[in-house]
Amino acid sequence: MSTFTTPFKSMLTRHHAPHQPGTPILAVSGLTVRYSGHAALDDVTFDLRAGEQVAVVGPNGAGKSTLLKAVAGVLTPTAGAVTVYGQGSGGHICIAYVPQRTVVDWQFPVTVRDVVLMGRIGMMGLFRQPGKRDFAQVRECLDLVGIADLANRQINELSGGQQQRMFIARALAQEAELMLMDEPLTGLDAPSQEGIFQLLRDLRARGVTIMLSTHDLDQAVQYFDRVMLLNRRLLGFGEPAAVFTPERLMAAYGGHLHLLPLNGGLVAVGDTCCGGDHRHD
Ligand code: ADP
């Protein structure tokens, strides 16, 4: 099966799960995921606040992708619960999940417009043809992310930054309230990254809650409300200054430290790109 179809297919099975008043946009409780007996996530518990933007950081193999997949409902946890507004996350069209670019089949023969239109499926229902309103919304979303001129392009013709913009347009078309982005900044040049941060600011203005995994601790400090430090277990979740303490960073990254300016001081951080702690006990 093409990996490109996975987010599409999961969207087909989504429906309007009712939101329970007074419940957090996302509540994760005791989340544990094991692959062939190895724990990728162990007893992870946290809540998100509606409208906040959270960076998920940790070394390679820390379980960041696994966490986003479990929240998106594309992976079934071994134990624990994920609820979105009080309901299991599998049934929500308000969640947009953007996988790592490397796991998407960019040769899949669809145009940029087709992909963004997929975001409308939850809203329009499976058996209705897209109408004028859907196409107008797709145009508007493409315009908002600055790639209206690429609507007819095949997706394999896009640059990395344009690919991310397309997925953000799809989330906008979907009217997503919770957006999960797996390393959207990796491999982008500085201007493309800045373009994505500008779009994240636009999404903030629309009240969209963002959970984004990244290797870049400086950007996590600079751009996000709260940071989540993960290495199989949740090692810290809160304001960067409270989470990125030397003790916690050592627990996450072990050796290979470098210094990160934070609140006028310096904090030691690990090599975030290569290697990392791959414990499987
Ligand atoms: P990260 O995104 O932080 O790099 P992942 O969630 O991709 O971490 O992986 C966490 C751990 O789970 C790693 O040790 C990885 O090798 C393992 N893992 C991830 N996906 C699978 C899979 N489909 N099958 C087996 N092991 C997996």
mmCIF file of C-alpha atoms and ligand atoms in Angstrom:
data_model
loop_
_atom_site.group_PDB
_atom_site.id
_atom_site.type_symbol
_atom_site.label_atom_id
_atom_site.label_comp_id
_atom_site.label_asym_id
_atom_site.label_seq_id
_atom_site.Cartn_x
_atom_site.Cartn_y
_atom_site.Cartn_z
ATOM 1 C CA MET A 1 0.000 0.000 0.000
ATOM 2 C CA SER A 2 1.267 3.430 -0.810
ATOM 3 C CA THR A 3 2.240 5.353 2.295
ATOM 4 C CA PHE A 4 0.642 8.380 0.734
ATOM 5 C CA THR A 5 -2.781 6.818 0.948
ATOM 6 C CA THR A 6 -2.538 6.144 4.677
ATOM 7 C CA PRO A 7 -3.503 9.614 5.934
ATOM 8 C CA PHE A 8 -6.125 9.718 3.170
ATOM 9 C CA LYS A 9 -7.662 6.399 4.164
ATOM 10 C CA SER A 10 -7.651 7.241 7.850
ATOM 11 C CA MET A 11 -9.542 10.384 6.947
ATOM 12 C CA LEU A 12 -12.236 8.356 5.192
ATOM 13 C CA THR A 13 -13.045 6.562 8.408
ATOM 14 C CA ARG A 14 -13.365 9.759 10.403
ATOM 15 C CA HIS A 15 -16.623 11.292 11.429
ATOM 16 C CA HIS A 16 -17.866 14.128 13.548
ATOM 17 C CA ALA A 17 -17.097 12.811 17.038
ATOM 18 C CA PRO A 18 -19.022 14.956 19.511
ATOM 19 C CA HIS A 19 -16.941 17.247 21.717
ATOM 20 C CA GLN A 20 -17.646 16.944 25.450
ATOM 21 C CA PRO A 21 -17.886 20.396 27.031
ATOM 22 C CA GLY A 22 -15.239 21.167 29.649
ATOM 23 C CA THR A 23 -12.768 18.526 28.418
ATOM 24 C CA PRO A 24 -9.252 19.350 27.136
ATOM 25 C CA ILE A 25 -8.618 19.417 23.410
ATOM 26 C CA LEU A 26 -6.182 16.554 23.974
ATOM 27 C CA ALA A 27 -5.747 14.331 27.028
ATOM 28 C CA VAL A 28 -3.163 11.543 26.971
ATOM 29 C CA SER A 29 -3.122 9.165 29.899
ATOM 30 C CA GLY A 30 -0.692 6.330 30.653
ATOM 31 C CA LEU A 31 0.140 6.011 26.955
ATOM 32 C CA THR A 32 2.388 3.044 26.299
ATOM 33 C CA VAL A 33 3.381 1.773 22.859
ATOM 34 C CA ARG A 34 5.455 -1.355 22.360
ATOM 35 C CA TYR A 35 6.861 -2.572 19.063
ATOM 36 C CA SER A 36 7.650 -6.298 19.248
ATOM 37 C CA GLY A 37 8.044 -6.002 22.993
ATOM 38 C CA HIS A 38 10.253 -2.862 22.917
ATOM 39 C CA ALA A 39 8.674 0.135 24.623
ATOM 40 C CA ALA A 40 8.775 3.176 22.333
ATOM 41 C CA LEU A 41 6.586 5.109 24.782
ATOM 42 C CA ASP A 42 6.164 4.298 28.437
ATOM 43 C CA ASP A 43 3.337 5.657 30.585
ATOM 44 C CA VAL A 44 3.102 9.107 28.998
ATOM 45 C CA THR A 45 0.468 11.423 30.512
ATOM 46 C CA PHE A 46 -0.285 15.055 29.618
ATOM 47 C CA ASP A 47 -3.029 17.468 28.519
ATOM 48 C CA LEU A 48 -2.947 20.190 25.874
ATOM 49 C CA ARG A 49 -4.672 23.552 26.139
ATOM 50 C CA ALA A 50 -6.750 24.689 23.187
ATOM 51 C CA GLY A 51 -4.820 27.111 20.980
ATOM 52 C CA GLU A 52 -1.348 26.434 22.361
ATOM 53 C CA GLN A 53 1.679 25.458 20.290
ATOM 54 C CA VAL A 54 3.859 22.710 21.700
ATOM 55 C CA ALA A 55 7.235 21.469 20.472
ATOM 56 C CA VAL A 56 8.044 17.804 21.102
ATOM 57 C CA VAL A 57 11.793 17.257 21.423
ATOM 58 C CA GLY A 58 14.039 14.346 22.245
ATOM 59 C CA PRO A 59 16.825 12.326 20.628
ATOM 60 C CA ASN A 60 16.327 10.045 17.648
ATOM 61 C CA GLY A 61 14.269 7.052 18.697
ATOM 62 C CA ALA A 62 12.727 8.933 21.659
ATOM 63 C CA GLY A 63 9.215 8.101 20.506
ATOM 64 C CA LYS A 64 8.222 11.483 19.047
ATOM 65 C CA SER A 65 6.728 10.035 15.836
ATOM 66 C CA THR A 66 5.103 7.241 17.796
ATOM 67 C CA LEU A 67 3.450 9.780 20.087
ATOM 68 C CA LEU A 68 2.079 11.831 17.189
ATOM 69 C CA LYS A 69 0.787 8.697 15.444
ATOM 70 C CA ALA A 70 -0.914 7.475 18.614
ATOM 71 C CA VAL A 71 -2.546 10.878 19.115
ATOM 72 C CA ALA A 72 -3.615 10.964 15.457
ATOM 73 C CA GLY A 73 -5.229 7.571 15.893
ATOM 74 C CA VAL A 74 -3.197 5.943 13.109
ATOM 75 C CA LEU A 75 -1.466 3.672 15.626
ATOM 76 C CA THR A 76 -3.191 1.692 18.380
ATOM 77 C CA PRO A 77 -1.513 2.056 21.774
ATOM 78 C CA THR A 78 -0.505 -0.987 23.786
ATOM 79 C CA ALA A 79 -1.976 0.658 26.878
ATOM 80 C CA GLY A 80 -3.373 3.985 27.965
ATOM 81 C CA ALA A 81 -5.863 6.391 26.484
ATOM 82 C CA VAL A 82 -5.899 9.302 24.060
ATOM 83 C CA THR A 83 -8.975 11.511 24.037
ATOM 84 C CA VAL A 84 -9.777 14.610 22.019
ATOM 85 C CA TYR A 85 -12.428 16.743 23.662
ATOM 86 C CA GLY A 86 -13.337 13.736 25.765
ATOM 87 C CA GLN A 87 -13.659 11.233 22.892
ATOM 88 C CA GLY A 88 -11.237 8.616 21.518
ATOM 89 C CA SER A 89 -9.001 10.291 18.931
ATOM 90 C CA GLY A 90 -9.849 7.918 16.051
ATOM 91 C CA GLY A 91 -13.165 9.523 15.195
ATOM 92 C CA HIS A 92 -12.221 13.162 14.912
ATOM 93 C CA ILE A 93 -12.118 15.134 11.706
ATOM 94 C CA CYS A 94 -10.755 18.035 13.750
ATOM 95 C CA ILE A 95 -7.297 16.356 13.851
ATOM 96 C CA ALA A 96 -4.863 16.928 10.992
ATOM 97 C CA TYR A 97 -1.772 14.736 10.973
ATOM 98 C CA VAL A 98 1.200 15.635 8.815
ATOM 99 C CA PRO A 99 3.644 12.709 8.639
ATOM 100 C CA GLN A 100 7.382 13.083 8.084
ATOM 101 C CA ARG A 101 8.054 13.944 4.471
ATOM 102 C CA THR A 102 10.294 10.917 4.113
ATOM 103 C CA VAL A 103 7.416 8.484 4.679
ATOM 104 C CA VAL A 104 5.158 10.057 2.048
ATOM 105 C CA ASP A 105 5.117 8.526 -1.437
ATOM 106 C CA TRP A 106 5.706 11.671 -3.460
ATOM 107 C CA GLN A 107 5.331 9.721 -6.730
ATOM 108 C CA PHE A 108 1.651 9.149 -6.006
ATOM 109 C CA PRO A 109 -0.084 10.722 -9.026
ATOM 110 C CA VAL A 110 -2.137 13.506 -7.480
ATOM 111 C CA THR A 111 -2.044 17.272 -7.815
ATOM 112 C CA VAL A 112 -1.621 19.765 -5.019
ATOM 113 C CA ARG A 113 -5.305 20.686 -5.379
ATOM 114 C CA ASP A 114 -6.334 17.010 -5.006
ATOM 115 C CA VAL A 115 -4.411 16.701 -1.751
ATOM 116 C CA VAL A 116 -5.938 19.849 -0.287
ATOM 117 C CA LEU A 117 -9.380 18.724 -1.457
ATOM 118 C CA MET A 118 -8.880 15.525 0.574
ATOM 119 C CA GLY A 119 -9.091 17.786 3.599
ATOM 120 C CA ARG A 120 -12.692 18.543 2.661
ATOM 121 C CA ILE A 121 -13.821 14.910 2.723
ATOM 122 C CA GLY A 122 -14.630 14.894 6.428
ATOM 123 C CA MET A 123 -16.691 18.026 5.991
ATOM 124 C CA MET A 124 -18.529 17.014 2.841
ATOM 125 C CA GLY A 125 -19.051 13.319 3.623
ATOM 126 C CA LEU A 126 -17.823 10.332 1.685
ATOM 127 C CA PHE A 127 -20.511 10.055 -0.940
ATOM 128 C CA ARG A 128 -20.975 13.648 -1.979
ATOM 129 C CA GLN A 129 -19.055 15.101 -4.907
ATOM 130 C CA PRO A 130 -17.065 18.205 -4.044
ATOM 131 C CA GLY A 131 -19.112 21.289 -4.808
ATOM 132 C CA LYS A 132 -18.382 24.915 -5.601
ATOM 133 C CA ARG A 133 -17.975 25.725 -1.926
ATOM 134 C CA ASP A 134 -15.383 22.963 -1.478
ATOM 135 C CA PHE A 135 -13.363 24.114 -4.482
ATOM 136 C CA ALA A 136 -13.605 27.733 -3.341
ATOM 137 C CA GLN A 137 -12.358 26.746 0.099
ATOM 138 C CA VAL A 138 -9.465 24.794 -1.404
ATOM 139 C CA ARG A 139 -8.495 27.839 -3.484
ATOM 140 C CA GLU A 140 -8.660 30.048 -0.427
ATOM 141 C CA CYS A 141 -6.508 27.657 1.628
ATOM 142 C CA LEU A 142 -3.898 27.384 -1.127
ATOM 143 C CA ASP A 143 -3.883 31.150 -1.336
ATOM 144 C CA LEU A 144 -3.468 31.502 2.419
ATOM 145 C CA VAL A 145 -0.341 29.360 2.426
ATOM 146 C CA GLY A 146 1.022 31.091 -0.672
ATOM 147 C CA ILE A 147 0.955 28.230 -3.200
ATOM 148 C CA ALA A 148 -2.205 29.018 -5.221
ATOM 149 C CA ASP A 149 -0.062 29.051 -8.368
ATOM 150 C CA LEU A 150 0.964 25.422 -7.738
ATOM 151 C CA ALA A 151 -2.583 23.996 -7.554
ATOM 152 C CA ASN A 152 -2.244 21.955 -10.771
ATOM 153 C CA ARG A 153 1.255 20.682 -10.084
ATOM 154 C CA GLN A 154 1.919 17.038 -9.348
ATOM 155 C CA ILE A 155 3.075 16.672 -5.760
ATOM 156 C CA ASN A 156 6.456 15.278 -6.827
ATOM 157 C CA GLU A 157 7.279 18.697 -8.300
ATOM 158 C CA LEU A 158 7.179 20.503 -4.955
ATOM 159 C CA SER A 159 10.108 21.674 -2.848
ATOM 160 C CA GLY A 160 10.246 20.650 0.826
ATOM 161 C CA GLY A 161 8.808 23.973 1.989
ATOM 162 C CA GLN A 162 6.017 23.802 -0.608
ATOM 163 C CA GLN A 163 5.187 20.261 0.532
ATOM 164 C CA GLN A 164 4.699 21.503 4.089
ATOM 165 C CA ARG A 165 2.602 24.421 2.858
ATOM 166 C CA MET A 166 0.399 21.994 0.954
ATOM 167 C CA PHE A 167 -0.200 19.933 4.107
ATOM 168 C CA ILE A 168 -0.981 23.069 6.081
ATOM 169 C CA ALA A 169 -3.459 24.055 3.346
ATOM 170 C CA ARG A 170 -5.043 20.607 3.660
ATOM 171 C CA ALA A 171 -5.380 21.076 7.435
ATOM 172 C CA LEU A 172 -6.987 24.467 6.856
ATOM 173 C CA ALA A 173 -9.402 22.954 4.318
ATOM 174 C CA GLN A 174 -10.230 20.294 6.885
ATOM 175 C CA GLU A 175 -10.930 23.063 9.431
ATOM 176 C CA ALA A 176 -8.617 21.196 11.783
ATOM 177 C CA GLU A 177 -8.460 22.264 15.409
ATOM 178 C CA LEU A 178 -5.508 20.090 16.382
ATOM 179 C CA MET A 179 -2.586 19.816 14.021
ATOM 180 C CA LEU A 180 0.120 17.194 14.538
ATOM 181 C CA MET A 181 3.275 17.803 12.517
ATOM 182 C CA ASP A 182 6.142 15.325 12.474
ATOM 183 C CA GLU A 183 9.436 17.151 11.892
ATOM 184 C CA PRO A 184 8.059 19.604 9.304
ATOM 185 C CA LEU A 185 11.184 21.765 9.538
ATOM 186 C CA THR A 186 13.775 19.051 8.962
ATOM 187 C CA GLY A 187 15.654 19.520 5.714
ATOM 188 C CA LEU A 188 14.206 22.970 4.972
ATOM 189 C CA ASP A 189 16.466 25.950 4.330
ATOM 190 C CA ALA A 190 16.241 28.973 6.638
ATOM 191 C CA PRO A 191 13.809 31.036 4.484
ATOM 192 C CA SER A 192 11.485 28.022 4.086
ATOM 193 C CA GLN A 193 11.594 27.426 7.847
ATOM 194 C CA GLU A 194 10.770 31.076 8.482
ATOM 195 C CA GLY A 195 7.834 30.735 6.039
ATOM 196 C CA ILE A 196 6.507 27.790 8.047
ATOM 197 C CA PHE A 197 6.863 29.722 11.318
ATOM 198 C CA GLN A 198 4.878 32.561 9.761
ATOM 199 C CA LEU A 199 2.137 30.071 8.865
ATOM 200 C CA LEU A 200 2.231 28.717 12.416
ATOM 201 C CA ARG A 201 1.603 32.276 13.618
ATOM 202 C CA ASP A 202 -1.383 32.463 11.234
ATOM 203 C CA LEU A 203 -2.680 29.147 12.589
ATOM 204 C CA ARG A 204 -2.296 30.515 16.120
ATOM 205 C CA ALA A 205 -4.478 33.483 15.150
ATOM 206 C CA ARG A 206 -7.103 30.981 13.992
ATOM 207 C CA GLY A 207 -6.920 29.174 17.333
ATOM 208 C CA VAL A 208 -5.441 25.961 15.895
ATOM 209 C CA THR A 209 -3.613 23.881 18.508
ATOM 210 C CA ILE A 210 -0.247 22.630 17.266
ATOM 211 C CA MET A 211 1.926 19.748 18.362
ATOM 212 C CA LEU A 212 5.122 19.637 16.323
ATOM 213 C CA SER A 213 8.177 17.425 16.693
ATOM 214 C CA THR A 214 11.562 18.944 16.032
ATOM 215 C CA HIS A 215 15.266 18.319 16.517
ATOM 216 C CA ASP A 216 15.959 22.008 16.963
ATOM 217 C CA LEU A 217 15.948 22.968 20.630
ATOM 218 C CA ASP A 218 16.703 26.629 19.881
ATOM 219 C CA GLN A 219 13.565 26.883 17.748
ATOM 220 C CA ALA A 220 11.578 24.999 20.383
ATOM 221 C CA VAL A 221 12.581 27.642 22.924
ATOM 222 C CA GLN A 222 12.042 30.548 20.574
ATOM 223 C CA TYR A 223 8.719 29.776 18.930
ATOM 224 C CA PHE A 224 6.648 27.521 21.181
ATOM 225 C CA ASP A 225 4.480 28.071 24.273
ATOM 226 C CA ARG A 226 5.484 24.811 25.915
ATOM 227 C CA VAL A 227 8.033 22.133 25.185
ATOM 228 C CA MET A 228 7.757 18.424 25.758
ATOM 229 C CA LEU A 229 10.985 16.565 26.476
ATOM 230 C CA LEU A 230 10.635 12.930 25.587
ATOM 231 C CA ASN A 231 12.820 9.897 25.719
ATOM 232 C CA ARG A 232 10.438 6.970 25.838
ATOM 233 C CA ARG A 233 9.122 8.519 29.053
ATOM 234 C CA LEU A 234 7.894 12.063 29.454
ATOM 235 C CA LEU A 235 10.862 13.814 31.061
ATOM 236 C CA GLY A 236 9.329 17.275 31.226
ATOM 237 C CA PHE A 237 6.466 19.331 29.838
ATOM 238 C CA GLY A 238 6.080 23.055 30.392
ATOM 239 C CA GLU A 239 7.813 26.366 29.776
ATOM 240 C CA PRO A 240 11.220 25.861 28.149
ATOM 241 C CA ALA A 241 13.154 27.316 31.093
ATOM 242 C CA ALA A 242 11.535 24.850 33.483
ATOM 243 C CA VAL A 243 11.927 21.845 31.200
ATOM 244 C CA PHE A 244 15.377 22.350 29.689
ATOM 245 C CA THR A 245 17.304 21.971 32.937
ATOM 246 C CA PRO A 246 20.739 20.338 32.734
ATOM 247 C CA GLU A 247 19.478 17.326 34.719
ATOM 248 C CA ARG A 248 16.534 16.691 32.428
ATOM 249 C CA LEU A 249 18.573 17.290 29.291
ATOM 250 C CA MET A 250 21.189 14.842 30.523
ATOM 251 C CA ALA A 251 18.416 12.323 31.205
ATOM 252 C CA ALA A 252 17.145 12.794 27.642
ATOM 253 C CA TYR A 253 20.348 13.061 25.654
ATOM 254 C CA GLY A 254 23.127 11.614 27.775
ATOM 255 C CA GLY A 255 26.510 12.775 26.461
ATOM 256 C CA HIS A 256 27.353 14.887 23.395
ATOM 257 C CA LEU A 257 26.402 18.181 24.983
ATOM 258 C CA HIS A 258 26.473 21.646 23.511
ATOM 259 C CA LEU A 259 25.284 24.946 24.963
ATOM 260 C CA LEU A 260 21.951 26.616 24.348
ATOM 261 C CA PRO A 261 21.291 30.239 25.319
ATOM 262 C CA LEU A 262 18.173 30.372 27.489
ATOM 263 C CA ASN A 263 16.882 33.206 29.666
ATOM 264 C CA GLY A 264 20.218 34.973 29.544
ATOM 265 C CA GLY A 265 22.048 31.853 30.708
ATOM 266 C CA LEU A 266 23.418 28.762 29.046
ATOM 267 C CA VAL A 267 21.967 25.310 29.158
ATOM 268 C CA ALA A 268 23.759 22.171 28.068
ATOM 269 C CA VAL A 269 21.969 20.174 25.386
ATOM 270 C CA GLY A 270 22.709 16.967 23.537
ATOM 271 C CA ASP A 271 23.543 16.263 19.937
ATOM 272 C CA THR A 272 19.995 16.454 18.594
ATOM 273 C CA CYS A 273 20.665 15.294 15.115
ATOM 274 C CA CYS A 274 22.472 12.023 15.100
ATOM 275 C CA GLY A 275 22.612 9.080 17.371
ATOM 276 C CA GLY A 276 20.865 9.751 20.649
ATOM 277 C CA ASP A 277 19.769 7.374 23.308
ATOM 278 C CA HIS A 278 18.004 4.292 21.909
ATOM 279 C CA ARG A 279 17.178 2.407 25.043
ATOM 280 C CA HIS A 280 14.859 -0.528 24.772
ATOM 281 C CA ASP A 281 14.680 -1.854 28.297
HETATM 282 P P1 ADP B 1 11.523 9.430 17.067
HETATM 283 O O1 ADP B 1 10.403 9.972 16.240
HETATM 284 O O2 ADP B 1 11.698 10.166 18.368
HETATM 285 O O3 ADP B 1 12.820 9.316 16.324
HETATM 286 P P2 ADP B 1 10.111 6.902 16.846
HETATM 287 O O4 ADP B 1 8.766 7.088 17.431
HETATM 288 O O5 ADP B 1 10.238 6.938 15.370
HETATM 289 O O6 ADP B 1 11.114 7.952 17.535
HETATM 290 O O7 ADP B 1 10.707 5.536 17.341
HETATM 291 C C1 ADP B 1 10.731 5.166 18.707
HETATM 292 C C2 ADP B 1 11.334 3.763 18.819
HETATM 293 O O8 ADP B 1 10.443 2.822 18.252
HETATM 294 C C3 ADP B 1 12.643 3.612 18.065
HETATM 295 O O9 ADP B 1 13.491 2.760 18.793
HETATM 296 C C4 ADP B 1 12.231 2.981 16.758
HETATM 297 O O10 ADP B 1 13.266 2.203 16.229
HETATM 298 C C5 ADP B 1 11.059 2.127 17.192
HETATM 299 N N1 ADP B 1 10.057 1.990 16.126
HETATM 300 C C6 ADP B 1 9.392 2.991 15.525
HETATM 301 N N2 ADP B 1 8.520 2.504 14.619
HETATM 302 C C7 ADP B 1 8.643 1.156 14.660
HETATM 303 C C8 ADP B 1 8.001 0.090 13.963
HETATM 304 N N3 ADP B 1 7.051 0.309 13.057
HETATM 305 N N4 ADP B 1 8.377 -1.173 14.267
HETATM 306 C C9 ADP B 1 9.315 -1.416 15.202
HETATM 307 N N5 ADP B 1 9.963 -0.452 15.906
HETATM 308 C C10 ADP B 1 9.629 0.819 15.639
#
